[in-house]
Amino acid sequence: MPKVKLHRCSYTFLHVNADACWRLQKALDAEGVDYEVVTHGFGKSDKSRAEIIKMSGQKYVPVLELADGTVYREETDDMIAKLKAGTLPGPTA
Ligand SMILES: N[C@@H](CCC(=O)N[C@@H](CS)C(=O)NCC(=O)O)C(=O)O
């Protein structure tokens, strides 16, 4: 059972690099992190963004819930850089 949760938009079927959620998901795969995907609707009107705001204090995804429960959100490129450097603010397993 994966301990990391990737909260991402439901738009990721496009699989393009313009999609921040897809970029982070690809990086998690490349780093061999075992994770569970939790999708949230795209756009301001979707109620599921209320959950993201409650969790992270802002409305954007991707958001990572790390193995110790730490909720982590920054600009996606910074998240990817820390993932690759092994300097995320919590464990991935
Ligand atoms: N610059 C941000 C962009 C994040 C972003 O736009 N995420 C999209 C999903 S891929 C989102 O949450 N959109 C919600 C909205 O625009 O209301 C990053 O790189 O993290």
PDB file of C-alpha atoms and ligand atoms in Angstrom:
ATOM      1  CA  MET A   1       0.000   0.000   0.000  1.00  0.00           C
ATOM      2  CA  PRO A   2       1.635   3.305  -1.063  1.00  0.00           C
ATOM      3  CA  LYS A   3       2.176   5.815   1.708  1.00  0.00           C
ATOM      4  CA  VAL A   4       2.606   8.842  -0.558  1.00  0.00           C
ATOM      5  CA  LYS A   5      -0.454  10.502  -2.082  1.00  0.00           C
ATOM      6  CA  LEU A   6      -0.232  12.573  -5.248  1.00  0.00           C
ATOM      7  CA  HIS A   7      -3.145  14.992  -5.301  1.00  0.00           C
ATOM      8  CA  ARG A   8      -3.451  16.036  -8.914  1.00  0.00           C
ATOM      9  CA  CYS A   9      -5.956  17.394 -11.420  1.00  0.00           C
ATOM     10  CA  SER A  10      -8.210  15.090 -13.398  1.00  0.00           C
ATOM     11  CA  TYR A  11      -6.826  16.548 -16.641  1.00  0.00           C
ATOM     12  CA  THR A  12      -3.717  14.400 -16.697  1.00  0.00           C
ATOM     13  CA  PHE A  13      -4.998  12.137 -19.499  1.00  0.00           C
ATOM     14  CA  LEU A  14      -3.472  14.740 -21.827  1.00  0.00           C
ATOM     15  CA  HIS A  15       0.022  13.648 -20.761  1.00  0.00           C
ATOM     16  CA  VAL A  16       1.734  16.845 -21.860  1.00  0.00           C
ATOM     17  CA  ASN A  17       4.541  18.692 -20.144  1.00  0.00           C
ATOM     18  CA  ALA A  18       2.430  21.843 -19.879  1.00  0.00           C
ATOM     19  CA  ASP A  19       0.431  19.939 -17.280  1.00  0.00           C
ATOM     20  CA  ALA A  20       2.153  20.488 -13.931  1.00  0.00           C
ATOM     21  CA  CYS A  21       0.507  17.424 -12.392  1.00  0.00           C
ATOM     22  CA  TRP A  22       1.720  15.173 -15.169  1.00  0.00           C
ATOM     23  CA  ARG A  23       5.275  16.499 -14.855  1.00  0.00           C
ATOM     24  CA  LEU A  24       5.377  15.663 -11.165  1.00  0.00           C
ATOM     25  CA  GLN A  25       3.788  12.255 -11.728  1.00  0.00           C
ATOM     26  CA  LYS A  26       6.443  11.420 -14.341  1.00  0.00           C
ATOM     27  CA  ALA A  27       9.186  12.500 -11.925  1.00  0.00           C
ATOM     28  CA  LEU A  28       7.735  10.294  -9.153  1.00  0.00           C
ATOM     29  CA  ASP A  29       7.787   7.375 -11.588  1.00  0.00           C
ATOM     30  CA  ALA A  30      11.361   8.152 -12.637  1.00  0.00           C
ATOM     31  CA  GLU A  31      12.465   8.235  -8.992  1.00  0.00           C
ATOM     32  CA  GLY A  32      10.707   4.938  -8.252  1.00  0.00           C
ATOM     33  CA  VAL A  33       8.358   6.401  -5.643  1.00  0.00           C
ATOM     34  CA  ASP A  34       5.324   4.270  -4.820  1.00  0.00           C
ATOM     35  CA  TYR A  35       2.319   6.597  -4.678  1.00  0.00           C
ATOM     36  CA  GLU A  36      -1.459   6.672  -4.818  1.00  0.00           C
ATOM     37  CA  VAL A  37      -3.239   9.160  -7.086  1.00  0.00           C
ATOM     38  CA  VAL A  38      -6.076  11.273  -5.697  1.00  0.00           C
ATOM     39  CA  THR A  39      -7.751  13.298  -8.439  1.00  0.00           C
ATOM     40  CA  HIS A  40      -9.411  16.665  -7.973  1.00  0.00           C
ATOM     41  CA  GLY A  41     -11.583  18.456 -10.508  1.00  0.00           C
ATOM     42  CA  PHE A  42     -10.039  21.109 -12.663  1.00  0.00           C
ATOM     43  CA  GLY A  43     -11.218  24.686 -12.295  1.00  0.00           C
ATOM     44  CA  LYS A  44     -12.345  27.081  -9.660  1.00  0.00           C
ATOM     45  CA  SER A  45     -15.918  25.885  -9.372  1.00  0.00           C
ATOM     46  CA  ASP A  46     -15.104  22.315  -8.401  1.00  0.00           C
ATOM     47  CA  LYS A  47     -15.922  21.605  -4.780  1.00  0.00           C
ATOM     48  CA  SER A  48     -13.025  19.197  -4.411  1.00  0.00           C
ATOM     49  CA  ARG A  49     -10.653  22.187  -4.450  1.00  0.00           C
ATOM     50  CA  ALA A  50     -12.042  23.023  -1.019  1.00  0.00           C
ATOM     51  CA  GLU A  51     -10.268  19.910   0.221  1.00  0.00           C
ATOM     52  CA  ILE A  52      -6.985  21.068  -1.362  1.00  0.00           C
ATOM     53  CA  ILE A  53      -7.350  24.528   0.194  1.00  0.00           C
ATOM     54  CA  LYS A  54      -8.063  23.013   3.590  1.00  0.00           C
ATOM     55  CA  MET A  55      -5.078  20.704   3.262  1.00  0.00           C
ATOM     56  CA  SER A  56      -2.479  23.040   1.765  1.00  0.00           C
ATOM     57  CA  GLY A  57      -3.751  26.599   2.247  1.00  0.00           C
ATOM     58  CA  GLN A  58      -3.994  27.268  -1.501  1.00  0.00           C
ATOM     59  CA  LYS A  59      -5.998  25.907  -4.453  1.00  0.00           C
ATOM     60  CA  TYR A  60      -3.436  24.538  -6.897  1.00  0.00           C
ATOM     61  CA  VAL A  61      -2.354  20.985  -7.474  1.00  0.00           C
ATOM     62  CA  PRO A  62      -0.130  18.993  -7.590  1.00  0.00           C
ATOM     63  CA  VAL A  63       0.097  18.575  -3.833  1.00  0.00           C
ATOM     64  CA  LEU A  64       2.077  15.756  -2.252  1.00  0.00           C
ATOM     65  CA  GLU A  65       1.086  14.070   0.982  1.00  0.00           C
ATOM     66  CA  LEU A  66       4.316  12.439   2.123  1.00  0.00           C
ATOM     67  CA  ALA A  67       4.675   9.162   4.004  1.00  0.00           C
ATOM     68  CA  ASP A  68       4.660  10.874   7.415  1.00  0.00           C
ATOM     69  CA  GLY A  69       1.576  12.935   6.535  1.00  0.00           C
ATOM     70  CA  THR A  70       3.488  16.104   5.653  1.00  0.00           C
ATOM     71  CA  VAL A  71       1.548  18.118   3.084  1.00  0.00           C
ATOM     72  CA  TYR A  72       3.905  19.640   0.539  1.00  0.00           C
ATOM     73  CA  ARG A  73       3.163  22.159  -2.196  1.00  0.00           C
ATOM     74  CA  GLU A  74       5.489  24.525  -4.063  1.00  0.00           C
ATOM     75  CA  GLU A  75       5.854  25.434  -7.714  1.00  0.00           C
ATOM     76  CA  THR A  76       5.991  22.104  -9.533  1.00  0.00           C
ATOM     77  CA  ASP A  77       9.518  22.616 -10.862  1.00  0.00           C
ATOM     78  CA  ASP A  78      10.736  23.196  -7.296  1.00  0.00           C
ATOM     79  CA  MET A  79       8.890  20.072  -6.128  1.00  0.00           C
ATOM     80  CA  ILE A  80      10.567  18.040  -8.875  1.00  0.00           C
ATOM     81  CA  ALA A  81      13.991  19.498  -8.065  1.00  0.00           C
ATOM     82  CA  LYS A  82      13.633  18.568  -4.380  1.00  0.00           C
ATOM     83  CA  LEU A  83      12.315  15.120  -5.243  1.00  0.00           C
ATOM     84  CA  LYS A  84      15.360  14.486  -7.444  1.00  0.00           C
ATOM     85  CA  ALA A  85      17.759  15.937  -4.868  1.00  0.00           C
ATOM     86  CA  GLY A  86      16.212  13.861  -2.065  1.00  0.00           C
ATOM     87  CA  THR A  87      15.359  16.997  -0.098  1.00  0.00           C
ATOM     88  CA  LEU A  88      11.565  16.782   0.140  1.00  0.00           C
ATOM     89  CA  PRO A  89      10.248  17.889   3.556  1.00  0.00           C
ATOM     90  CA  GLY A  90       9.247  14.336   4.457  1.00  0.00           C
ATOM     91  CA  PRO A  91       9.839  10.685   3.567  1.00  0.00           C
ATOM     92  CA  THR A  92       8.606   8.991   0.384  1.00  0.00           C
ATOM     93  CA  ALA A  93       8.389   5.509   1.908  1.00  0.00           C
TER      94      ALA A  93
HETATM   95  N1  LIG B   1       2.659  27.299 -11.711  1.00  0.00           N
HETATM   96  C1  LIG B   1       2.015  26.214 -11.015  1.00  0.00           C
HETATM   97  C2  LIG B   1       0.807  25.761 -11.852  1.00  0.00           C
HETATM   98  C3  LIG B   1      -0.011  24.729 -11.159  1.00  0.00           C
HETATM   99  C4  LIG B   1      -1.313  24.547 -11.899  1.00  0.00           C
HETATM  100  O1  LIG B   1      -1.721  25.365 -12.755  1.00  0.00           O
HETATM  101  N2  LIG B   1      -2.040  23.475 -11.580  1.00  0.00           N
HETATM  102  C5  LIG B   1      -3.309  23.258 -12.178  1.00  0.00           C
HETATM  103  C6  LIG B   1      -3.528  21.780 -12.423  1.00  0.00           C
HETATM  104  S1  LIG B   1      -2.281  21.074 -13.495  1.00  0.00           S
HETATM  105  C7  LIG B   1      -4.378  23.760 -11.220  1.00  0.00           C
HETATM  106  O2  LIG B   1      -4.377  23.417 -10.047  1.00  0.00           O
HETATM  107  N3  LIG B   1      -5.313  24.591 -11.698  1.00  0.00           N
HETATM  108  C8  LIG B   1      -6.384  25.059 -10.862  1.00  0.00           C
HETATM  109  C9  LIG B   1      -6.943  26.366 -11.262  1.00  0.00           C
HETATM  110  O3  LIG B   1      -6.395  26.983 -12.186  1.00  0.00           O
HETATM  111  O4  LIG B   1      -7.917  26.768 -10.643  1.00  0.00           O
HETATM  112  C10 LIG B   1       2.982  25.059 -10.803  1.00  0.00           C
HETATM  113  O5  LIG B   1       3.911  24.905 -11.607  1.00  0.00           O
HETATM  114  O6  LIG B   1       2.845  24.340  -9.832  1.00  0.00           O
END
